[in-house]
Amino acid sequence: MDLAAEHIPGVENTLTDGLSRYIRRKDHSDWQFRRDEFLSIQDSFTLPFTLDGGADPVGTNSHLPRYRSVVDGFEDTPVDGEHVYANPDYERIRQYLVHFLRALMHLDPTVPSVALLTGRCWWCISPLCSPTGESSLKLVVGLLRCELGGLCQSCLETPQPTVAICLGCSRLLCRECAGVDVGLTAMVRCGSCWLVASGWRPGNEALVRLVTGMLALRTRPSTDRIHRRGVRDISFFLASFCGTTLPATAKDVLGYCGYAVELREYRLDSSSVRTYIVGVSAWHTELDEVVQACGLVDSAGERYLRVFYRLRESASGGVTIEFLSPPDLSIPHVVVVRGDGDLGPYVRGRLEKDKNVDARKPRYFYMPEHIPGLGISPVAMLEEYVIVEGVPSGGLLFAAPKGATGCTCGVPTVEMMCHWSA
């Protein structure tokens, strides 16, 4: 029986309410968490809870002495100074979150916090799984980002006074991209996710066209597996974070490389970078739609690889990073991104190795300024890597200012030396 708190009018049903809400070992309801589960939630916070905001009218299912319910008019209760714990009915989650977020606008935004324990056993079996517990998590994140401001993760232009969150790809969508008239919040499925739900898989058409090229490139089974993994992984990346499918653009390929290195590797490792570059470029050159950009993509991937690649012992290479405006020399590692044609906002760096490289043929590498939807900045990633990482046995890349600023073709530059030491 669904004995939600809002359906119980008064104290007459105290015994029935207590019996129905007390969790038993084989009872999969979540009307009252076991005491040990509640304490584990409490331990996740620095401050103790002061108020249960989602109790029944008589507080039978509350673990706190102070509680509020729907009957008490919780939405009219000020939350200033309170550390509220609430486990409301699923239908009322939106009302509770709106109440908290509106109160948040009048407080110091650095004080409140939201903790979601999705790894707990009770999360997956609770009524919050309607439609899913994961979608509840996405709704909370979406609401917070909506209230604090942001851009639509599909068009990257429309501000978010309202928000719709796609249950499939987790992207926050504006009213136009969602295709529905949403209020403050709504859970929808974007067009791409509807196609996937109907049985279509991103990249199938491109995979068919790539079979011949992949077989021609196959020299041994391990190489073939790398290529196939690259196709599968970038298909997932495009569908999940870019809202597109194969064939990919040059910008998407570079974004995928940054995503793979940042999210899949604890440390930047040259062999891993090589694997991703090879796995992507091997099939990317077969796509007719990006033939004009293939040379640029291959060059970008090679330079991106060389930045982290191991030179011979005691060798050194100079990296010149170009700036739009004169940099602040008091900060040794500052990167200001410049635009470069179709690639958009990218860092353009010139890499020169040792004396065996012809100085009259500078080689360039490109790195995306940021990857939309992921909050990743490969530029900052490179800066942190070359500054923070240590020097293990065998040598590791690090950077230091080489000297005063120069000027090439009217663009202020700063030269940085990349050294290898045993």
Short mmCIF file of C-alpha atoms in Angstrom, two decimals:
data_model
loop_
_atom_site.label_atom_id
_atom_site.label_comp_id
_atom_site.label_asym_id
_atom_site.label_seq_id
_atom_site.Cartn_x
_atom_site.Cartn_y
_atom_site.Cartn_z
CA MET A 1 0.00 0.00 0.00
CA ASP A 2 1.22 3.47 -0.86
CA LEU A 3 1.07 5.25 2.49
CA ALA A 4 2.91 8.43 1.57
CA ALA A 5 3.00 11.11 4.23
CA GLU A 6 0.70 13.46 2.36
CA HIS A 7 -2.07 10.82 2.39
CA ILE A 8 -2.21 10.51 6.18
CA PRO A 9 -4.51 13.17 7.63
CA GLY A 10 -3.66 13.07 11.33
CA VAL A 11 -2.44 11.24 14.39
CA GLU A 12 -5.21 8.61 14.44
CA ASN A 13 -3.20 6.28 12.20
CA THR A 14 -0.01 6.47 14.25
CA LEU A 15 0.24 2.72 14.79
CA THR A 16 -0.64 1.84 11.20
CA ASP A 17 1.72 4.48 9.93
CA GLY A 18 4.56 3.24 12.09
CA LEU A 19 4.05 -0.38 11.06
CA SER A 20 3.87 0.46 7.37
CA ARG A 21 6.89 2.72 7.35
CA TYR A 22 9.28 0.77 9.54
CA ILE A 23 11.69 -0.91 7.18
CA ARG A 24 12.06 -4.65 7.46
CA ARG A 25 14.99 -6.68 6.23
CA LYS A 26 13.04 -7.90 3.18
CA ASP A 27 11.02 -4.72 2.72
CA HIS A 28 12.18 -2.73 -0.30
CA SER A 29 10.33 0.44 0.60
CA ASP A 30 12.26 3.52 1.70
CA TRP A 31 9.71 5.19 3.96
CA GLN A 32 12.29 5.05 6.73
CA PHE A 33 15.98 4.28 6.28
CA ARG A 34 17.60 1.92 8.69
CA ARG A 35 19.36 3.75 11.48
CA ASP A 36 22.81 2.69 10.29
CA GLU A 37 22.07 3.96 6.77
CA PHE A 38 20.90 7.29 8.12
CA LEU A 39 24.03 7.59 10.26
CA SER A 40 26.20 6.84 7.24
CA ILE A 41 24.52 9.74 5.45
CA GLN A 42 25.04 11.92 8.49
CA ASP A 43 28.74 11.02 8.58
CA SER A 44 29.12 12.31 5.02
CA PHE A 45 28.56 15.87 6.23
CA THR A 46 30.66 18.04 8.47
CA LEU A 47 27.66 19.54 10.30
CA PRO A 48 24.92 17.43 11.90
CA PHE A 49 21.39 17.55 10.52
CA THR A 50 19.08 19.87 12.44
CA LEU A 51 15.76 19.32 10.66
CA ASP A 52 14.00 16.48 8.84
CA GLY A 53 12.16 18.17 6.00
CA GLY A 54 10.41 15.11 4.59
CA ALA A 55 8.84 13.33 7.56
CA ASP A 56 5.28 12.11 7.91
CA PRO A 57 2.83 14.33 9.82
CA VAL A 58 3.54 12.69 13.18
CA GLY A 59 7.28 12.14 12.70
CA THR A 60 7.13 8.34 12.94
CA ASN A 61 9.66 7.86 10.14
CA SER A 62 11.96 10.68 11.24
CA HIS A 63 15.40 10.08 12.75
CA LEU A 64 15.56 13.64 14.10
CA PRO A 65 13.67 15.27 16.98
CA ARG A 66 12.73 18.26 14.80
CA TYR A 67 10.80 17.55 11.63
CA ARG A 68 8.42 19.07 9.09
CA SER A 69 5.97 17.48 6.67
CA VAL A 70 3.67 18.50 3.86
CA VAL A 71 0.87 18.97 6.38
CA ASP A 72 3.07 21.39 8.35
CA GLY A 73 3.58 23.50 5.25
CA PHE A 74 7.27 22.81 4.84
CA GLU A 75 7.45 24.98 1.73
CA ASP A 76 6.66 27.97 3.93
CA THR A 77 9.36 27.05 6.46
CA PRO A 78 12.54 29.15 6.26
CA VAL A 79 15.70 27.08 5.94
CA ASP A 80 18.18 29.81 6.92
CA GLY A 81 20.61 28.35 9.42
CA GLU A 82 19.16 24.86 9.09
CA HIS A 83 21.01 21.77 7.90
CA VAL A 84 18.07 19.95 6.35
CA TYR A 85 17.77 16.25 5.65
CA ALA A 86 14.84 15.31 3.42
CA ASN A 87 13.67 12.07 1.85
CA PRO A 88 10.43 13.19 0.19
CA ASP A 89 8.15 11.31 -2.16
CA TYR A 90 9.44 11.25 -5.71
CA GLU A 91 6.56 13.41 -6.95
CA ARG A 92 7.62 16.16 -4.55
CA ILE A 93 11.37 16.19 -5.20
CA ARG A 94 11.02 19.07 -7.63
CA GLN A 95 9.06 21.18 -5.12
CA TYR A 96 11.64 20.55 -2.41
CA LEU A 97 14.57 21.40 -4.66
CA VAL A 98 12.93 24.57 -5.90
CA HIS A 99 12.31 25.59 -2.29
CA PHE A 100 15.94 24.97 -1.32
CA LEU A 101 17.37 26.67 -4.40
CA ARG A 102 15.24 29.76 -3.98
CA ALA A 103 16.44 30.01 -0.39
CA LEU A 104 19.97 29.48 -1.63
CA MET A 105 19.77 32.64 -3.70
CA HIS A 106 19.53 34.66 -0.46
CA LEU A 107 22.47 32.94 1.23
CA ASP A 108 26.20 32.71 0.72
CA PRO A 109 26.46 30.36 -2.30
CA THR A 110 29.64 28.80 -0.93
CA VAL A 111 27.93 27.49 2.21
CA PRO A 112 25.19 25.05 1.03
CA SER A 113 26.10 21.71 -0.47
CA VAL A 114 24.35 18.73 -1.99
CA ALA A 115 25.51 15.17 -1.37
CA LEU A 116 24.00 12.24 -3.23
CA LEU A 117 24.94 8.73 -2.17
CA THR A 118 24.08 6.81 -5.33
CA GLY A 119 26.30 3.90 -4.41
CA ARG A 120 24.12 2.86 -1.46
CA CYS A 121 22.08 -0.29 -1.74
CA TRP A 122 18.87 1.50 -0.86
CA TRP A 123 19.23 4.01 -3.70
CA CYS A 124 18.68 1.42 -6.43
CA ILE A 125 15.65 -0.20 -4.80
CA SER A 126 13.90 2.90 -3.52
CA PRO A 127 10.89 4.61 -5.17
CA LEU A 128 13.42 7.20 -6.40
CA CYS A 129 14.07 4.71 -9.19
CA SER A 130 10.90 5.94 -10.87
CA PRO A 131 12.03 6.50 -13.57
CA THR A 132 15.57 5.89 -12.23
CA GLY A 133 17.69 6.86 -9.27
CA GLU A 134 20.33 8.07 -11.71
CA SER A 135 17.86 10.47 -13.29
CA SER A 136 17.17 11.92 -9.84
CA LEU A 137 20.87 12.62 -9.53
CA LYS A 138 20.86 14.28 -12.94
CA LEU A 139 17.86 16.39 -11.97
CA VAL A 140 19.63 17.70 -8.88
CA VAL A 141 22.76 18.57 -10.84
CA GLY A 142 20.65 20.13 -13.56
CA LEU A 143 18.71 22.27 -11.13
CA LEU A 144 21.84 23.52 -9.43
CA ARG A 145 23.51 24.42 -12.72
CA CYS A 146 20.30 26.03 -13.92
CA GLU A 147 19.98 28.30 -10.91
CA LEU A 148 23.66 29.19 -10.89
CA GLY A 149 23.65 29.99 -14.62
CA GLY A 150 25.10 28.20 -17.62
CA LEU A 151 24.69 27.41 -21.29
CA CYS A 152 22.73 24.80 -23.16
CA GLN A 153 25.04 21.83 -23.74
CA SER A 154 23.60 21.33 -27.21
CA CYS A 155 23.69 24.77 -28.83
CA LEU A 156 26.16 26.26 -26.28
CA GLU A 157 24.51 29.64 -26.69
CA THR A 158 21.15 29.91 -24.97
CA PRO A 159 21.30 30.84 -21.26
CA GLN A 160 19.40 28.59 -18.89
CA PRO A 161 16.57 30.43 -17.15
CA THR A 162 14.76 27.11 -17.56
CA VAL A 163 16.30 23.69 -17.96
CA ALA A 164 15.44 20.36 -19.49
CA ILE A 165 17.75 17.45 -18.82
CA CYS A 166 17.98 14.51 -21.20
CA LEU A 167 17.60 11.19 -19.43
CA GLY A 168 19.75 9.47 -22.04
CA CYS A 169 22.85 11.62 -22.51
CA SER A 170 22.55 13.74 -19.32
CA ARG A 171 22.95 16.99 -21.25
CA LEU A 172 21.26 20.17 -20.06
CA LEU A 173 19.10 21.53 -22.86
CA CYS A 174 17.40 24.85 -23.46
CA ARG A 175 13.73 25.10 -24.37
CA GLU A 176 14.42 25.08 -28.11
CA CYS A 177 16.83 22.13 -28.12
CA ALA A 178 14.58 20.07 -25.84
CA GLY A 179 11.69 20.48 -28.25
CA VAL A 180 9.18 20.86 -25.42
CA ASP A 181 7.69 23.75 -23.49
CA VAL A 182 9.31 23.27 -20.09
CA GLY A 183 8.81 25.13 -16.88
CA LEU A 184 11.56 25.33 -14.30
CA THR A 185 12.65 21.74 -14.86
CA ALA A 186 11.72 18.83 -17.06
CA MET A 187 13.11 15.41 -17.88
CA VAL A 188 13.07 14.75 -21.60
CA ARG A 189 14.81 12.71 -24.25
CA CYS A 190 16.67 14.58 -26.94
CA GLY A 191 16.36 13.66 -30.61
CA SER A 192 19.57 11.63 -30.67
CA CYS A 193 18.52 9.58 -27.65
CA TRP A 194 15.12 8.84 -29.19
CA LEU A 195 16.93 7.43 -32.24
CA VAL A 196 19.13 5.29 -30.01
CA ALA A 197 16.10 4.07 -28.05
CA SER A 198 14.40 3.06 -31.31
CA GLY A 199 17.29 0.72 -32.14
CA TRP A 200 19.59 2.96 -34.18
CA ARG A 201 23.18 3.12 -33.01
CA PRO A 202 25.47 6.10 -33.67
CA GLY A 203 28.20 5.35 -36.15
CA ASN A 204 26.72 2.23 -37.75
CA GLU A 205 26.69 3.75 -41.24
CA ALA A 206 30.22 5.04 -40.85
CA LEU A 207 31.42 1.68 -39.56
CA VAL A 208 30.09 -0.04 -42.67
CA ARG A 209 32.01 2.36 -44.89
CA LEU A 210 35.16 1.88 -42.82
CA VAL A 211 35.34 -1.90 -42.97
CA THR A 212 37.41 -1.98 -46.16
CA GLY A 213 39.82 0.67 -44.95
CA MET A 214 40.26 -0.98 -41.56
CA LEU A 215 40.97 -4.36 -43.12
CA ALA A 216 43.57 -2.77 -45.37
CA LEU A 217 45.25 -1.18 -42.36
CA ARG A 218 45.25 -4.40 -40.37
CA THR A 219 48.74 -5.79 -39.93
CA ARG A 220 48.16 -7.89 -36.84
CA PRO A 221 45.18 -8.66 -34.57
CA SER A 222 46.26 -6.25 -31.84
CA THR A 223 46.33 -3.34 -34.32
CA ASP A 224 42.88 -4.21 -35.57
CA ARG A 225 41.54 -4.25 -32.00
CA ILE A 226 43.02 -0.81 -31.37
CA HIS A 227 41.32 0.58 -34.48
CA ARG A 228 37.98 -0.95 -33.61
CA ARG A 229 38.22 0.31 -30.05
CA GLY A 230 38.99 3.79 -31.36
CA VAL A 231 35.88 3.74 -33.55
CA ARG A 232 33.70 2.48 -30.72
CA ASP A 233 35.04 4.92 -28.15
CA ILE A 234 34.83 8.01 -30.30
CA SER A 235 31.29 7.04 -31.36
CA PHE A 236 30.35 7.02 -27.68
CA PHE A 237 32.13 10.34 -27.11
CA LEU A 238 30.35 12.03 -30.03
CA ALA A 239 26.92 10.75 -29.01
CA SER A 240 27.35 11.51 -25.30
CA PHE A 241 29.14 14.85 -25.25
CA CYS A 242 28.93 16.43 -28.71
CA GLY A 243 25.41 15.43 -29.72
CA THR A 244 26.70 14.27 -33.12
CA THR A 245 27.62 11.04 -34.86
CA LEU A 246 30.33 9.82 -37.19
CA PRO A 247 31.85 11.15 -39.36
CA ALA A 248 33.55 13.55 -36.97
CA THR A 249 35.02 16.97 -37.53
CA ALA A 250 38.65 17.84 -36.90
CA LYS A 251 37.65 19.69 -33.74
CA ASP A 252 35.75 16.68 -32.41
CA VAL A 253 38.71 14.38 -33.00
CA LEU A 254 41.05 16.66 -31.08
CA GLY A 255 38.44 17.01 -28.36
CA TYR A 256 38.22 13.26 -28.10
CA CYS A 257 41.99 12.97 -27.70
CA GLY A 258 41.92 15.46 -24.83
CA TYR A 259 38.96 13.65 -23.28
CA ALA A 260 40.68 10.26 -23.52
CA VAL A 261 43.91 11.45 -21.95
CA GLU A 262 42.22 13.50 -19.22
CA LEU A 263 39.52 11.09 -18.09
CA ARG A 264 41.05 7.69 -18.76
CA GLU A 265 44.62 8.13 -17.68
CA TYR A 266 45.80 9.01 -14.19
CA ARG A 267 48.99 10.40 -15.69
CA LEU A 268 49.81 11.57 -19.17
CA ASP A 269 51.61 8.66 -20.70
CA SER A 270 53.18 8.82 -24.15
CA SER A 271 52.24 5.26 -25.04
CA SER A 272 48.58 5.92 -24.21
CA VAL A 273 48.56 9.13 -26.22
CA ARG A 274 50.10 7.24 -29.12
CA THR A 275 47.42 4.56 -28.84
CA TYR A 276 44.57 7.07 -28.96
CA ILE A 277 46.08 9.05 -31.82
CA VAL A 278 46.69 5.92 -33.90
CA GLY A 279 43.29 4.49 -33.10
CA VAL A 280 41.55 7.66 -34.22
CA SER A 281 43.64 8.73 -37.20
CA ALA A 282 43.62 5.27 -38.78
CA TRP A 283 39.91 5.45 -39.56
CA HIS A 284 39.52 9.21 -39.60
CA THR A 285 41.52 9.53 -42.82
CA GLU A 286 38.95 7.33 -44.56
CA LEU A 287 36.05 9.76 -44.12
CA ASP A 288 35.16 11.71 -47.24
CA GLU A 289 33.53 14.53 -45.27
CA VAL A 290 36.81 15.57 -43.65
CA VAL A 291 39.28 14.92 -46.44
CA GLN A 292 40.32 18.57 -46.49
CA ALA A 293 41.07 18.51 -42.76
CA CYS A 294 42.87 15.17 -42.69
CA GLY A 295 46.33 16.66 -43.14
CA LEU A 296 45.64 19.16 -40.39
CA VAL A 297 44.28 16.48 -38.07
CA ASP A 298 47.24 14.17 -38.63
CA SER A 299 49.66 17.03 -38.09
CA ALA A 300 47.81 18.17 -34.98
CA GLY A 301 47.80 14.67 -33.58
CA GLU A 302 51.50 14.20 -34.28
CA ARG A 303 52.43 17.49 -32.64
CA TYR A 304 50.11 16.79 -29.73
CA LEU A 305 51.94 13.51 -29.32
CA ARG A 306 55.41 15.00 -29.60
CA VAL A 307 54.79 17.44 -26.77
CA PHE A 308 54.65 14.52 -24.37
CA TYR A 309 56.85 12.10 -26.28
CA ARG A 310 60.17 10.94 -24.86
CA LEU A 311 63.19 12.44 -26.61
CA ARG A 312 66.60 10.87 -26.48
CA GLU A 313 68.51 11.34 -23.25
CA SER A 314 70.14 14.77 -22.76
CA ALA A 315 68.24 16.21 -25.77
CA SER A 316 66.17 19.39 -25.52
CA GLY A 317 63.44 21.04 -27.55
CA GLY A 318 62.10 24.56 -27.70
CA VAL A 319 58.37 25.26 -27.59
CA THR A 320 57.11 28.67 -28.70
CA ILE A 321 53.58 29.55 -27.57
CA GLU A 322 52.00 32.51 -29.36
CA PHE A 323 49.89 35.07 -27.51
CA LEU A 324 47.22 37.50 -28.65
CA SER A 325 48.43 40.11 -26.19
CA PRO A 326 51.73 40.67 -24.33
CA PRO A 327 51.85 38.18 -21.43
CA ASP A 328 52.53 38.95 -17.81
CA LEU A 329 56.13 37.87 -17.31
CA SER A 330 55.65 37.70 -13.55
CA ILE A 331 53.60 34.54 -14.19
CA PRO A 332 55.90 32.13 -16.01
CA HIS A 333 53.26 29.88 -17.58
CA VAL A 334 50.39 31.88 -19.04
CA VAL A 335 48.52 30.72 -22.13
CA VAL A 336 46.15 33.03 -24.00
CA VAL A 337 44.32 31.21 -26.77
CA ARG A 338 44.16 32.50 -30.31
CA GLY A 339 41.67 31.56 -33.01
CA ASP A 340 42.83 29.64 -36.06
CA GLY A 341 40.31 29.23 -38.89
CA ASP A 342 37.90 26.35 -38.64
CA LEU A 343 39.57 25.00 -35.52
CA GLY A 344 38.26 27.92 -33.50
CA PRO A 345 39.88 28.79 -30.16
CA TYR A 346 43.03 26.70 -30.08
CA VAL A 347 46.52 27.14 -28.77
CA ARG A 348 49.01 27.19 -31.60
CA GLY A 349 52.49 26.23 -30.53
CA ARG A 350 55.62 25.73 -32.57
CA LEU A 351 57.72 22.75 -31.61
CA GLU A 352 61.38 22.55 -32.56
CA LYS A 353 63.43 19.54 -31.52
CA ASP A 354 67.19 19.28 -31.52
CA LYS A 355 69.75 20.17 -34.19
CA ASN A 356 68.62 17.31 -36.43
CA VAL A 357 65.40 19.20 -37.23
CA ASP A 358 65.49 21.78 -40.00
CA ALA A 359 64.67 25.13 -38.38
CA ARG A 360 63.27 26.39 -41.69
CA LYS A 361 60.40 23.90 -41.41
CA PRO A 362 58.61 24.66 -38.14
CA ARG A 363 56.16 22.04 -36.99
CA TYR A 364 52.93 23.00 -35.29
CA PHE A 365 50.66 21.31 -32.79
CA TYR A 366 47.13 22.27 -31.81
CA MET A 367 45.34 21.87 -28.51
CA PRO A 368 41.69 22.76 -27.87
CA GLU A 369 41.09 25.52 -25.34
CA HIS A 370 38.24 23.58 -23.77
CA ILE A 371 35.95 20.65 -24.51
CA PRO A 372 32.24 21.62 -24.27
CA GLY A 373 30.16 19.55 -21.90
CA LEU A 374 33.12 18.13 -19.99
CA GLY A 375 34.64 21.14 -18.27
CA ILE A 376 38.08 20.01 -19.44
CA SER A 377 40.80 22.45 -20.41
CA PRO A 378 43.70 20.68 -22.17
CA VAL A 379 45.63 23.95 -22.06
CA ALA A 380 45.45 24.08 -18.27
CA MET A 381 46.11 20.35 -18.24
CA LEU A 382 49.38 20.87 -20.11
CA GLU A 383 50.39 23.76 -17.87
CA GLU A 384 49.75 21.78 -14.72
CA TYR A 385 51.54 18.76 -16.12
CA VAL A 386 54.73 20.55 -17.08
CA ILE A 387 54.83 22.48 -13.80
CA VAL A 388 53.72 19.98 -11.17
CA GLU A 389 54.91 16.57 -12.36
CA GLY A 390 58.20 15.29 -11.04
CA VAL A 391 61.15 13.82 -12.91
CA PRO A 392 61.27 10.03 -12.52
CA SER A 393 64.06 7.77 -13.67
CA GLY A 394 64.53 7.96 -17.42
CA GLY A 395 63.44 11.57 -17.82
CA LEU A 396 60.16 13.47 -17.86
CA LEU A 397 59.07 16.62 -19.62
CA PHE A 398 59.02 19.90 -17.75
CA ALA A 399 59.05 23.51 -18.91
CA ALA A 400 60.68 26.75 -17.82
CA PRO A 401 60.86 30.26 -19.33
CA LYS A 402 63.70 30.56 -21.82
CA GLY A 403 64.08 34.33 -21.91
CA ALA A 404 62.50 37.65 -22.81
CA THR A 405 59.52 37.94 -25.11
CA GLY A 406 59.99 38.12 -28.83
CA CYS A 407 57.78 39.05 -31.75
CA THR A 408 57.09 36.95 -34.84
CA CYS A 409 54.87 38.32 -37.60
CA GLY A 410 53.48 40.92 -35.22
CA VAL A 411 52.32 38.32 -32.67
CA PRO A 412 53.93 38.61 -29.21
CA THR A 413 55.48 35.32 -28.15
CA VAL A 414 57.11 33.71 -25.15
CA GLU A 415 59.64 30.93 -25.62
CA MET A 416 59.74 28.02 -23.20
CA MET A 417 62.42 25.36 -23.14
CA CYS A 418 61.37 21.74 -22.69
CA HIS A 419 64.16 19.68 -21.13
CA TRP A 420 64.74 16.02 -20.56
CA SER A 421 66.99 14.85 -17.78
CA ALA A 422 68.02 11.40 -16.67
#
